[in-house]
Coordinates of C-alpha atoms (C1' of nucleotides) in Angstrom, one line a residue:
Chain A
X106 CA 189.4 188.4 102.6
X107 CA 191.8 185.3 103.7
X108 CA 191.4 184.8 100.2
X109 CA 192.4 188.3 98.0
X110 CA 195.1 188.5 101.0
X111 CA 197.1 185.5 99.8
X112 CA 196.8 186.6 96.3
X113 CA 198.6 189.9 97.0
X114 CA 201.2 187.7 99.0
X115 CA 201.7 185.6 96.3
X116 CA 202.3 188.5 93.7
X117 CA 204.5 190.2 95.9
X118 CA 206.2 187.5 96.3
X119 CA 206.7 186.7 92.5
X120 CA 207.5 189.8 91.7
X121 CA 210.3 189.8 94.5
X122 CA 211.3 186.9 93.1
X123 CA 212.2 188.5 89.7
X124 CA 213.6 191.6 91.2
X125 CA 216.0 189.7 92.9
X126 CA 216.8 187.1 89.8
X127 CA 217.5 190.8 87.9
X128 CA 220.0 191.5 90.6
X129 CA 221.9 188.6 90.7
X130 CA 221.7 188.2 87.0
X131 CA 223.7 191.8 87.2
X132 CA 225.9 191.8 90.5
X133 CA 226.2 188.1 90.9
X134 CA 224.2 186.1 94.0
X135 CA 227.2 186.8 96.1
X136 CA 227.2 190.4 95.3
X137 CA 224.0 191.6 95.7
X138 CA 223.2 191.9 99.2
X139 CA 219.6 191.5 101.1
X140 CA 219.8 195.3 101.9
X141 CA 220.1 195.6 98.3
X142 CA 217.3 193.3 97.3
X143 CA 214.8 194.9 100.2
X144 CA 215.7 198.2 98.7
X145 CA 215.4 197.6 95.2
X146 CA 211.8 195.5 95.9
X147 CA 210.5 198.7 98.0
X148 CA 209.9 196.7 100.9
X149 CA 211.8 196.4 104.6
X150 CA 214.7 193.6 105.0
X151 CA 212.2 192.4 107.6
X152 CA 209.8 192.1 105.0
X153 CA 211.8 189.9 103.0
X154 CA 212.6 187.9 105.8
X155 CA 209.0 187.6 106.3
X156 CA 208.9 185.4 102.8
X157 CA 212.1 183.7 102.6
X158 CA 214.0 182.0 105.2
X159 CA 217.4 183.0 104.1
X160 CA 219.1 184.4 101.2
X161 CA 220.0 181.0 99.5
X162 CA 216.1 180.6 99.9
X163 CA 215.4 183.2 96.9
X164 CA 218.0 181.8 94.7
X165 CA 216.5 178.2 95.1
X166 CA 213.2 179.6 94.3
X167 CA 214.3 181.6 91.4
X168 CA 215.5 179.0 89.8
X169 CA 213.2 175.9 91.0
X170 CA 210.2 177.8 89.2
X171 CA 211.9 178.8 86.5
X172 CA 212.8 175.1 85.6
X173 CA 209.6 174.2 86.4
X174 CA 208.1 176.8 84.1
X175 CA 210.6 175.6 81.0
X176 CA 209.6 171.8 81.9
X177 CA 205.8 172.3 82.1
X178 CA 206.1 174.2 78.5
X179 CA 208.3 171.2 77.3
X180 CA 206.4 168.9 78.2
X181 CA 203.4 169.9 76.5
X182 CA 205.3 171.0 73.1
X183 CA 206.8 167.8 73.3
X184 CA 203.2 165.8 73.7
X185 CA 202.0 167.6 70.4
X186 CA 200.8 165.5 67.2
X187 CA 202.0 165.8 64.1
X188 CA 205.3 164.8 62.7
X189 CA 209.2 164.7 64.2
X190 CA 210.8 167.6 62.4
X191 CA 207.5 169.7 63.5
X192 CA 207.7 168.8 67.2
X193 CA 211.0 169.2 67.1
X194 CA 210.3 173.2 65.5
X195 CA 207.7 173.3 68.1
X196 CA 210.1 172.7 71.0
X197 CA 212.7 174.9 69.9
X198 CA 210.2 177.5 69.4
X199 CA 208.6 177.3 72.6
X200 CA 212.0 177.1 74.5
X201 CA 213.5 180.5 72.5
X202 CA 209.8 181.9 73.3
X203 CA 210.1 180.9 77.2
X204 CA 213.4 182.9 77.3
X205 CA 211.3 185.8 76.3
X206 CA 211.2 187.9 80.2
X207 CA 213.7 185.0 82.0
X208 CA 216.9 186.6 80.4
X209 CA 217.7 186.9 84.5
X210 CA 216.8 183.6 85.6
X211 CA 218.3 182.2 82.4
X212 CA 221.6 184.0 83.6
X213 CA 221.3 182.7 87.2
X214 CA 220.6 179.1 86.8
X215 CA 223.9 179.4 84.4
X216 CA 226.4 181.3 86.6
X217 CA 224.9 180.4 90.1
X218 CA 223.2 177.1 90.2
X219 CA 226.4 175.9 91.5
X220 CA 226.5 178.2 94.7
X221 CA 224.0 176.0 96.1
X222 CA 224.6 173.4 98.7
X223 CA 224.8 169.7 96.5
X224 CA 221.4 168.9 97.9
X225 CA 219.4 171.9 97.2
X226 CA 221.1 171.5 93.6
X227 CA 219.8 168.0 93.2
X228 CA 216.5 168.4 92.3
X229 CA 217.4 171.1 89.9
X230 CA 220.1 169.7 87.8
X231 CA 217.3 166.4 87.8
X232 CA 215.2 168.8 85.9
X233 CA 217.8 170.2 83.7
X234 CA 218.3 166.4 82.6
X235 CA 214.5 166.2 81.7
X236 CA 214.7 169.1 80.1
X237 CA 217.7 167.5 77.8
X238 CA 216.0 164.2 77.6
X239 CA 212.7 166.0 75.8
X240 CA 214.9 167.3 73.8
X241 CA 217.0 164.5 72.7
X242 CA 214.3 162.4 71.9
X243 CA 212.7 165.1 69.6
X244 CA 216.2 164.8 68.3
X245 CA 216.2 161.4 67.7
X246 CA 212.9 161.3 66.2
X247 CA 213.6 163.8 63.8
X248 CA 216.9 163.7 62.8
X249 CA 218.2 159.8 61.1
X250 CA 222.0 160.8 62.7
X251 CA 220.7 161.6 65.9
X252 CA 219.6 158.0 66.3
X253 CA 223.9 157.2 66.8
X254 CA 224.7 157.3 70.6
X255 CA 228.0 158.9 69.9
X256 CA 225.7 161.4 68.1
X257 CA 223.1 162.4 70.4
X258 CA 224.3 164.4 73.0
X259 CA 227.0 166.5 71.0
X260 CA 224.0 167.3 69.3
X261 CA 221.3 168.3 71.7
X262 CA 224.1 170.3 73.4
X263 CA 225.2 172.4 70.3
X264 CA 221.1 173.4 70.3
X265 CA 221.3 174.1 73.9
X266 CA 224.3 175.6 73.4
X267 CA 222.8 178.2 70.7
X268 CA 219.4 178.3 72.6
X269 CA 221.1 179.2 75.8
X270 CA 224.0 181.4 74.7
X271 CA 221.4 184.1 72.6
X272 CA 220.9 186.4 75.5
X273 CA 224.3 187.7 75.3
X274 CA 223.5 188.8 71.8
X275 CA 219.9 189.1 70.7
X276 CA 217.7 191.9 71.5
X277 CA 214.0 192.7 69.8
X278 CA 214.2 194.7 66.4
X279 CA 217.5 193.3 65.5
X280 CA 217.8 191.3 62.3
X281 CA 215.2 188.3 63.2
X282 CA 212.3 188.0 65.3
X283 CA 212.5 185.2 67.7
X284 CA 210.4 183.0 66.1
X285 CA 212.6 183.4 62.9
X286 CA 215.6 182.4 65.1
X287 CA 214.2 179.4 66.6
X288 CA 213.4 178.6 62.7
X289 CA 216.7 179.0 62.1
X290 CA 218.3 176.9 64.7
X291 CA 215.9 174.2 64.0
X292 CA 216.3 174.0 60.1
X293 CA 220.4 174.5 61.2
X294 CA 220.4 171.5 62.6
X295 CA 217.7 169.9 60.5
X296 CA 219.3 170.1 57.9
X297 CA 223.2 169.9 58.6
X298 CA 223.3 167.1 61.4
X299 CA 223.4 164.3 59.1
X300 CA 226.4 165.9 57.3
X301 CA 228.2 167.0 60.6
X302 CA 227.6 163.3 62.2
X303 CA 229.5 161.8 59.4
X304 CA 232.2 164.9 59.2
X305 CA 232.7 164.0 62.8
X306 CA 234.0 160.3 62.3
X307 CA 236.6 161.5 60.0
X308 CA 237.6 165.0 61.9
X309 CA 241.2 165.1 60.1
X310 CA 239.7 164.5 56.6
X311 CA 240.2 167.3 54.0
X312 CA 236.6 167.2 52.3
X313 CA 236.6 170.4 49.6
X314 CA 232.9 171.1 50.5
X315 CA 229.9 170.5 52.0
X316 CA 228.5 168.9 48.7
X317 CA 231.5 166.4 48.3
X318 CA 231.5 165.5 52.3
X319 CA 227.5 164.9 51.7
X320 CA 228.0 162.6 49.5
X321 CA 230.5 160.4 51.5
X322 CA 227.8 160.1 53.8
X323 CA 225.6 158.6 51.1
X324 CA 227.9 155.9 50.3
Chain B
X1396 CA 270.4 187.1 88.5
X1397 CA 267.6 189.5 87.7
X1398 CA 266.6 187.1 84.9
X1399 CA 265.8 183.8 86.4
X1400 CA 264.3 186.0 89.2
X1401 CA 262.1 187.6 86.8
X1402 CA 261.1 184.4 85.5
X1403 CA 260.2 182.9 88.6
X1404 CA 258.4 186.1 89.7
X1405 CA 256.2 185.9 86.3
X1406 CA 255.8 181.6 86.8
X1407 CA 254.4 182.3 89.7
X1408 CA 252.3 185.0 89.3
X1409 CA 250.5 182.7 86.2
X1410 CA 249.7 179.8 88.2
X1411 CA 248.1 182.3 90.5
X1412 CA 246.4 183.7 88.0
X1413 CA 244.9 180.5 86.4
X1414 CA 244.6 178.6 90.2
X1415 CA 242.2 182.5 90.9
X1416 CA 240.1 181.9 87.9
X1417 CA 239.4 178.1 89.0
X1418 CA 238.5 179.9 92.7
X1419 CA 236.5 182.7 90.8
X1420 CA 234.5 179.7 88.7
X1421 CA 233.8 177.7 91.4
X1422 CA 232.4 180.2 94.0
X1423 CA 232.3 183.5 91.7
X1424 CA 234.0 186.8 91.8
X1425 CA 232.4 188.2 95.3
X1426 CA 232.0 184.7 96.7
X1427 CA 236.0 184.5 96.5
X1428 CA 237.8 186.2 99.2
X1429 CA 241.9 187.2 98.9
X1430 CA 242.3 185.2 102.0
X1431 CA 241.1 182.1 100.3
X1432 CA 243.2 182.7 96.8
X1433 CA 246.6 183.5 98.9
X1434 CA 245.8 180.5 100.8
X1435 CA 244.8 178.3 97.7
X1436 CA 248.4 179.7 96.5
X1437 CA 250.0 179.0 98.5
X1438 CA 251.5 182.4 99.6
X1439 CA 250.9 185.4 102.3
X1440 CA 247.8 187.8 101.6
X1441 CA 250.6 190.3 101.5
X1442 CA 252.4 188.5 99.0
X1443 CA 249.4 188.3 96.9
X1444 CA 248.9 192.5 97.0
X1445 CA 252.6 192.6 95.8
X1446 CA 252.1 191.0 92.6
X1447 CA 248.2 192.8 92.2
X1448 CA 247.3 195.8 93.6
X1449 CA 243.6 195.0 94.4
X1450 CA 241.2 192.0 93.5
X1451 CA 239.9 193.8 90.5
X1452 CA 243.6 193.6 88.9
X1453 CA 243.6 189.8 89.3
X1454 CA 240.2 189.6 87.3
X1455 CA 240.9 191.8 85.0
X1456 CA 244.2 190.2 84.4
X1457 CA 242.7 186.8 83.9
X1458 CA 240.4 188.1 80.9
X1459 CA 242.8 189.7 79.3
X1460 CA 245.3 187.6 79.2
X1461 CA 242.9 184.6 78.3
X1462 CA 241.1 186.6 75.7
X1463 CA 245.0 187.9 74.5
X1464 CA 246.0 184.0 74.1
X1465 CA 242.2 183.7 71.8
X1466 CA 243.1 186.4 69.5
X1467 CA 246.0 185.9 68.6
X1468 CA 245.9 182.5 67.6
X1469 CA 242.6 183.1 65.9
X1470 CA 244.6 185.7 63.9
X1471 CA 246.9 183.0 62.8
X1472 CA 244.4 180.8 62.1
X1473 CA 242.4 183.5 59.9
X1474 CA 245.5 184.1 57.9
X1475 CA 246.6 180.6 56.3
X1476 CA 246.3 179.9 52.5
X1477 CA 243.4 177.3 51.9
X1478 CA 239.8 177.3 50.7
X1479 CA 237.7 179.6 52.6
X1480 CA 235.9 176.4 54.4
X1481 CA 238.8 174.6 55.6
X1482 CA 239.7 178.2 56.9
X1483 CA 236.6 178.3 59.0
X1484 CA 237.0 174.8 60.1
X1485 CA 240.5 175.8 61.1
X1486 CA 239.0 178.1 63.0
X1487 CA 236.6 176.4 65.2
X1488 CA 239.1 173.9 65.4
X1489 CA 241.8 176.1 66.9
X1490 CA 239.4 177.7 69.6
X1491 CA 237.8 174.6 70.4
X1492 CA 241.6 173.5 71.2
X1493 CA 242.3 176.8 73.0
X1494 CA 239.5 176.6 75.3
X1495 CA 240.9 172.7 76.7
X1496 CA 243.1 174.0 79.3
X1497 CA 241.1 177.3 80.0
X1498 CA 237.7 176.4 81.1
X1499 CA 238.1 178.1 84.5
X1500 CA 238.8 181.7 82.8
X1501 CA 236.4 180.9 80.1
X1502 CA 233.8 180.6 82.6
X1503 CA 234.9 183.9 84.7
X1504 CA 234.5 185.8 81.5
X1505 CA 231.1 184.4 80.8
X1506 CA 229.9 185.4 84.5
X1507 CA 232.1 188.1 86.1
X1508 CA 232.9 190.2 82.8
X1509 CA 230.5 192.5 83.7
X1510 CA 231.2 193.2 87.9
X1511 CA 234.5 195.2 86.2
X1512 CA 234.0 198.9 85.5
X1513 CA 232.8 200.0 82.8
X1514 CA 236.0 201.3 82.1
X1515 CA 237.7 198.6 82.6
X1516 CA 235.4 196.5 80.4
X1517 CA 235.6 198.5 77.5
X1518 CA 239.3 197.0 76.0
X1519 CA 238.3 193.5 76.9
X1520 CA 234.9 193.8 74.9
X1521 CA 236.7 195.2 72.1
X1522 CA 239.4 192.0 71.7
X1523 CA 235.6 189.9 72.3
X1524 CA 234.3 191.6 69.1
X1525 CA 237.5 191.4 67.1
X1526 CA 237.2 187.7 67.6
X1527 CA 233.4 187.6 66.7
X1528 CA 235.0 189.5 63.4
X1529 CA 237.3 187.2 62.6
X1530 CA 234.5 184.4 63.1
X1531 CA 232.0 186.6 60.5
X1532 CA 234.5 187.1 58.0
X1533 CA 235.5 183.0 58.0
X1534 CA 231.8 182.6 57.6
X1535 CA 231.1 185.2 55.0
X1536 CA 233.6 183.5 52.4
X1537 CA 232.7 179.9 53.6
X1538 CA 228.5 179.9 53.5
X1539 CA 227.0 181.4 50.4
X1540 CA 223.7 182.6 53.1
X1541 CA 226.2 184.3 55.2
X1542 CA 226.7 187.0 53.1
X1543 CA 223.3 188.1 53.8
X1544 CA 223.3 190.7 56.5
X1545 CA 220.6 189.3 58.5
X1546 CA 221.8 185.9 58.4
X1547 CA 225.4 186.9 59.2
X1548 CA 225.1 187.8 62.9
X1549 CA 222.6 185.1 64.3
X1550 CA 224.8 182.4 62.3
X1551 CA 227.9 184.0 63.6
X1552 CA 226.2 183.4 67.1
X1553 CA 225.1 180.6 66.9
X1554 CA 229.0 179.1 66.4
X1555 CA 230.1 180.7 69.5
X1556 CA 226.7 179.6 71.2
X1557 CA 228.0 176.0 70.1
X1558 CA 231.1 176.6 71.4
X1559 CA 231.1 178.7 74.4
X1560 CA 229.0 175.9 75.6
X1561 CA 231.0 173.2 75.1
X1562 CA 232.7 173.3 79.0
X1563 CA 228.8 172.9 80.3
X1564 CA 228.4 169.4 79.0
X1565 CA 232.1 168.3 77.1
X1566 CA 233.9 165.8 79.0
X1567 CA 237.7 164.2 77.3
X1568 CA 236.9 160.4 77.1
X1569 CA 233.2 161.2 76.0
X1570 CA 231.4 160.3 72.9
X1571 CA 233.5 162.4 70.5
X1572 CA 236.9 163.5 70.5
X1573 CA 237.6 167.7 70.7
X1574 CA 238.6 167.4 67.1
X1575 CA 235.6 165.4 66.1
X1576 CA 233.4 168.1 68.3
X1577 CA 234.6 170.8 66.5
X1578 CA 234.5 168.6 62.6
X1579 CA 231.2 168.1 63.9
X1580 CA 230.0 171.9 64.4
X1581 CA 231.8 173.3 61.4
X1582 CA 230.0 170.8 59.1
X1583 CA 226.5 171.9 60.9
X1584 CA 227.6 175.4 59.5
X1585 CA 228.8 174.4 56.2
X1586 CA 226.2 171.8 55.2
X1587 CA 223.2 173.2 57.2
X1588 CA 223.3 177.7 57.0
X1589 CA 221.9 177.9 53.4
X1590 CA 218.7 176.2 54.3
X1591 CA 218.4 177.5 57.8
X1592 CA 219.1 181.1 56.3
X1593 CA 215.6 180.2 54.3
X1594 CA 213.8 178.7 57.0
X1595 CA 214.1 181.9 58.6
X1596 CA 212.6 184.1 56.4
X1597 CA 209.2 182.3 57.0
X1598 CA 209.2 181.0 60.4
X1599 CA 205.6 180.0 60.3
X1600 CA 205.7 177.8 57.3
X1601 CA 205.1 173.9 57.8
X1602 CA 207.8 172.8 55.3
X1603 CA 207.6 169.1 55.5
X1604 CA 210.7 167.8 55.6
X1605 CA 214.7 169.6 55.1
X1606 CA 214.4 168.3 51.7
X1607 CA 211.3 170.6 50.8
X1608 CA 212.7 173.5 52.3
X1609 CA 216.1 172.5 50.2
X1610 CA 214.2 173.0 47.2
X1611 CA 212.6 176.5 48.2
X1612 CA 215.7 177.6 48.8
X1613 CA 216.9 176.9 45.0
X1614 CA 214.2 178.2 43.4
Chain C
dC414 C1' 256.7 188.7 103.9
dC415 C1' 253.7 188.3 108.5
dT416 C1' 250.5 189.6 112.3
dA417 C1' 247.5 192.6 113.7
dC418 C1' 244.3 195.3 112.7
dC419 C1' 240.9 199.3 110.2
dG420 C1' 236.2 201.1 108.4
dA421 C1' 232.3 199.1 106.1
dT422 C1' 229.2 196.1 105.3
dC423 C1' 227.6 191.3 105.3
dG424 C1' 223.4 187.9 106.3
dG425 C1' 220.3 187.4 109.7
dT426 C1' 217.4 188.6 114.1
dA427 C1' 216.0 191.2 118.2
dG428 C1' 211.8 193.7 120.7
dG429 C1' 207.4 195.6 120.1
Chain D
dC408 C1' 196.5 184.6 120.1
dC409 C1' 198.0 185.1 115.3
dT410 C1' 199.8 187.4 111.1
dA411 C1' 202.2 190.8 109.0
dC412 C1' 205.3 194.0 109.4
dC413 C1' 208.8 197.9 111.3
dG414 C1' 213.4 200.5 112.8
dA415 C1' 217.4 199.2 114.8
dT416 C1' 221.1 196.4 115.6
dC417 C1' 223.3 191.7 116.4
dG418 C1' 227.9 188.7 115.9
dG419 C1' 231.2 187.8 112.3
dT420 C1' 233.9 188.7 108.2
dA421 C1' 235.0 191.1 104.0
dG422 C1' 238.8 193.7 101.2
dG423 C1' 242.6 196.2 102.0

DNA sequence: CCTACCGATCGGTAGG
DNA sequence: CCTACCGATCGGTAGG
């Protein structure tokens, strides 16, 4: 039964893994202590020992699968047919979607990636810049503004930016669904970033509105 | 010369306080030891429980101080005469400003907020939704969709999402100026909220293109 | 304002 | 001889 044996491992494992990303997402990586993790998992410290090295062991693992989990989705929203703006939906979809059950790895990779030795954060912050790099070019595809150098990465940041910062604010039943704030996001930026690339050449200008500062960017 | 002595005593007690929230970024609340912030001080451990009690004080004195600083220029900012969108961009201008020499605390109250107890928490979570207030009200006069009730809160969000993010990615020297940043996200807002505000009523439709959706949006 | 410490708890490992 | 595990405890260091 080699084979139902590494199964179980490998669940146990997983589900460790989360247990422990739930921790550290509430007491900090520091903060929670391996007693605490064994406890809250059910199983003995030796236990855990039995599946990870060390401590700084889980946290890699936490967040190298999580990052791989967000690139692998990426990837294939990113590969899809159909037009710019509709990828671009797609991708912001799939990435508010992803964030679903990873509120605590979300909150790990932001406030303890940088606990890690430089080279066990290497390979992770190299697929953090994938991860921007799919989404800059859906950017760039989709959006005429985006196409500007000094454009692009403000840009794909501010979506990162509202993508990343919703789980300190949105919970299920409040007043959108998910899906209706990825919409949101996307047609934000859809349909403003043209307008705010221009704004942003002439920051101290005194434009009355939207309307008149849209029109400067059609001369 | 209890004067000069008082300001030297309160000098020195802010540059520990802002040279502690660089230590608590770096390596996080637990991960910081008072040994380590005395020494980083340059001053005795015992010197350092003179001015604080204990290592909670020093947090909690970080936050709310920093988010003392946020409010009350944000209350200034709310306050001047003007149309309601130069108000706003006023606003994101001033706390994009704010937040240039105060990336250190802004990240301690992103991560270590929540190790305080509860408590403890409570007054600095109520100056945090006084300034998402003053943020909603800007936004209410400024976007006609933001008067919606379900609009007003993700919208609202998605500005500090924008902004809150900025110290991830924002470097001075880089593509665009902090003024030009914050021209840039204030104009996504104003030119972009109306039509994102209809996107998100029907997250499943395949409008074609910003312009389409423009047009739903009128009708 | 320092050195010398404390009770407790840390991450990690022993024997079986 | 291996793996999967346990109760107990190691040497060092934390906040105070």
């Amino acid at each position: 039964m080699a084979r139902s044996r590494a199964k179980d491992y490998d669940d146990k494992r997983l589900s460790m893994l989360h247990r422990s990303a739930e921790l550290f997402a509430a007491s900090g990586y520091v903060g929670t202590s391996m007693n605490t993790i064994a406890d809250a998992c059910g199983v003995s410290k030796a236990l855990l020992y039995h599946y990870y090295p060390d401590k700084e062991a889980i946290l890699f693992d936490i967040l190298s699968s999580h990052l791989a989990k967000l690139l692998a989705a990426l990837r294939k929203a990113s590969a899809q047919a159909g037009d710019p703006a509709a990828r671009f939906r797609t991708i912001v979809a799939t990435l508010l979607e992803l964030y679903r059950h990873a509120d605590a790895e979300h909150q790990v990779q932001i406030s303890s990636l940088k606990l890690l030795p430089k080279d066990k954060q290497q390979p992770l912050l190299a697929s953090e810049r994938i991860l921007v790099g799919i989404m800059s070019d859906a950017l760039a595809a989709a959006v005429p503004a985006a196409k500007q150098k000094r454009v692009l990465k403000p840009l794909t940041m501010s979506i990162f930016g509202m993508l990343n910062w919703h789980y300190m604010w949105f919970r299920e039943g409040g007043p959108m669904t998910r899906a209706e704030y990825a919409g949101f996001v996307a047609q934000l930026v859809l349909a403003g970033a043209d307008d705010a690339a221009a704004a942003a050449t002439r920051p101290r200008g005194k434009a009355k509105s939207a309307g008149r500062s849209r029109q400067a960017e059609l001369l």
